[in-house]
Every structure is written in structure tokens, then in C-alpha cells.
Amino acid sequence: MTTKQSNRLSMAKTLKQFFSVEQGKYTGNNPLTVRISELNIIVDNLDALAGIQTTDTTANTGLKTDARTKMISLTVAYANTAADYFDGQDSPLAKQLTTSKSKIKNMTGVEAKIYCQKLYNIVNENTVNLDPDYVTSAEVQDWLTAINNFDAKAYDAGVSIDTTQNATHDLQNEFKKFSVCLSKIDRLMKKYDVLNPSFHGNYKLSRKISDLGTRHNNEIPLT
């Protein structure tokens, strides 16, 4: 976010907390309550988008790489060990389970995931025969965890550059909604300049200080 956007988000958060603390002052004012609910949704959206925008995509790629490396390493280790057992049984599974790191590394992420899962399934279905001399139940579980972790990293941590760019665009749109919502709240708050000057004054003070960027926390000025 730009400095201006960061300051306005700080203001938005301050106002959200201000209205939460002071809700007794506007109870029964349905139009204002509706606008404040709208404000709260916008603030949550802005906060979430700001988090996506600042995601370090390089670091996330590193996480995926580490998870992929472990998945491949365990697949090669346990699949080949199981292949030795089936080779002694003159089973066609020996050929299916014989693999190498280079073979899996040349696959796409999706292909590697499917392939490793396939070999895992073969070994898992034969744990009674393989445990403990070839592949133990604990090792099979570690293998599955590595496969699942790769999937999780690819989905959860793998925020793409396109995603962060989209977040930047969505932020701009959300700030436009915020400006419209804020102007309507300003209009509805004018009555309190007469009915409750203290409430109105605290609203204007928190809004003004945050908007200037001189306050970046959630303190609420109260008299």
C-alpha cells in the first residue's frame, strides 16, 4: 500500500473501534447502524487485501521447494526399498516402484504429486508384508505427511504474483467504497453536533488525527 492508503486504513480501523466502543451513543439510529456495519465489512476487506498484497512470493516459492524436495526424497527412498521386496517376490510391482529423483524432478508439481501419491498407495496397501524389514508403518506415515505438506504449501503459501497484483487493484476499489461510506457516515453524524457534541467531537478527532497519519494505532480519543 501507499503511505496515504496505509494512513486511511489506520483511520478506518480507528473508526471501527470507535463505533464499537460508543455504540450506546447511536442505539436506535438505524441508518447510521447500517452504515457502520458497511464500514466494518470494508475495513475487514481492506485489512485482508493489504495482507495479500504484502505477501513475499519469493519466500513462498522457497517453502514449496522445500516441501517438494522432501516429498521426492521420501518417495525415492521408500518406493525403491519396497521395490526390492517385490523383486524377491517376482512381482510386477517391483518395476512400478523403482524410481529416481531425476525422474520426479522433471515432472510438473501436479504430476509429481500424483506420481508420488500413486507409489505411496502401492506401498501403503502392502505394509503388512513390508513392515518392519523394508518400510515401517511410521515411515509410511512420514511419507504421506510429506506428500500432504507439499499440497498444502502449493495451495496455501503459494500466493502468485498475479494474486498480489489483483489485490492491489481490489484495494483501490475497496478504498473507493470506503470513501463513499465515510461521506455518508459524516452526513449522518452531523445531528450529533447538536444532540451529543462530545460524541461528535470524538468522532471528528479520531477521524482527523488518523487521516493525517499522525496516529497508527487503535487508540480512541475520549473525553
mmCIF file of N, CA, C and O in Angstrom, residues 9 28 37 58 123 156 162 181 201:
data_model
loop_
_atom_site.group_PDB
_atom_site.id
_atom_site.type_symbol
_atom_site.label_atom_id
_atom_site.label_comp_id
_atom_site.label_asym_id
_atom_site.label_seq_id
_atom_site.Cartn_x
_atom_site.Cartn_y
_atom_site.Cartn_z
ATOM 1 N N LEU A 9 -6.249 3.354 6.024
ATOM 2 C CA LEU A 9 -6.620 2.094 6.646
ATOM 3 C C LEU A 9 -6.529 2.221 8.165
ATOM 4 O O LEU A 9 -7.363 1.684 8.901
ATOM 5 N N GLY A 28 -30.495 2.805 18.168
ATOM 6 C CA GLY A 28 -31.787 3.262 17.664
ATOM 7 C C GLY A 28 -31.681 4.076 16.387
ATOM 8 O O GLY A 28 -32.689 4.302 15.711
ATOM 9 N N SER A 37 -22.138 -0.852 9.915
ATOM 10 C CA SER A 37 -21.971 -2.265 9.545
ATOM 11 C C SER A 37 -21.254 -2.375 8.207
ATOM 12 O O SER A 37 -20.379 -3.240 8.013
ATOM 13 N N THR A 58 8.448 -14.707 -3.134
ATOM 14 C CA THR A 58 9.720 -15.419 -3.243
ATOM 15 C C THR A 58 9.882 -16.420 -2.110
ATOM 16 O O THR A 58 10.275 -17.565 -2.307
ATOM 17 N N VAL A 123 2.644 -48.943 -1.715
ATOM 18 C CA VAL A 123 3.384 -49.347 -0.518
ATOM 19 C C VAL A 123 2.449 -49.453 0.685
ATOM 20 O O VAL A 123 2.510 -50.416 1.462
ATOM 21 N N ASP A 156 -1.780 -23.092 0.006
ATOM 22 C CA ASP A 156 -1.917 -22.029 0.996
ATOM 23 C C ASP A 156 -0.825 -20.974 0.905
ATOM 24 O O ASP A 156 -1.088 -19.782 0.944
ATOM 25 N N ASP A 162 0.390 -12.771 -9.664
ATOM 26 C CA ASP A 162 -0.890 -12.302 -10.180
ATOM 27 C C ASP A 162 -1.862 -12.018 -9.046
ATOM 28 O O ASP A 162 -2.641 -11.063 -9.103
ATOM 29 N N CYS A 181 -18.706 5.388 1.715
ATOM 30 C CA CYS A 181 -19.309 5.037 3.005
ATOM 31 C C CYS A 181 -19.006 6.102 4.052
ATOM 32 O O CYS A 181 -19.879 6.515 4.827
ATOM 33 N N GLY A 201 -17.570 15.258 18.609
ATOM 34 C CA GLY A 201 -16.207 15.768 18.656
ATOM 35 C C GLY A 201 -15.172 14.654 18.662
ATOM 36 O O GLY A 201 -14.141 14.743 17.987
#
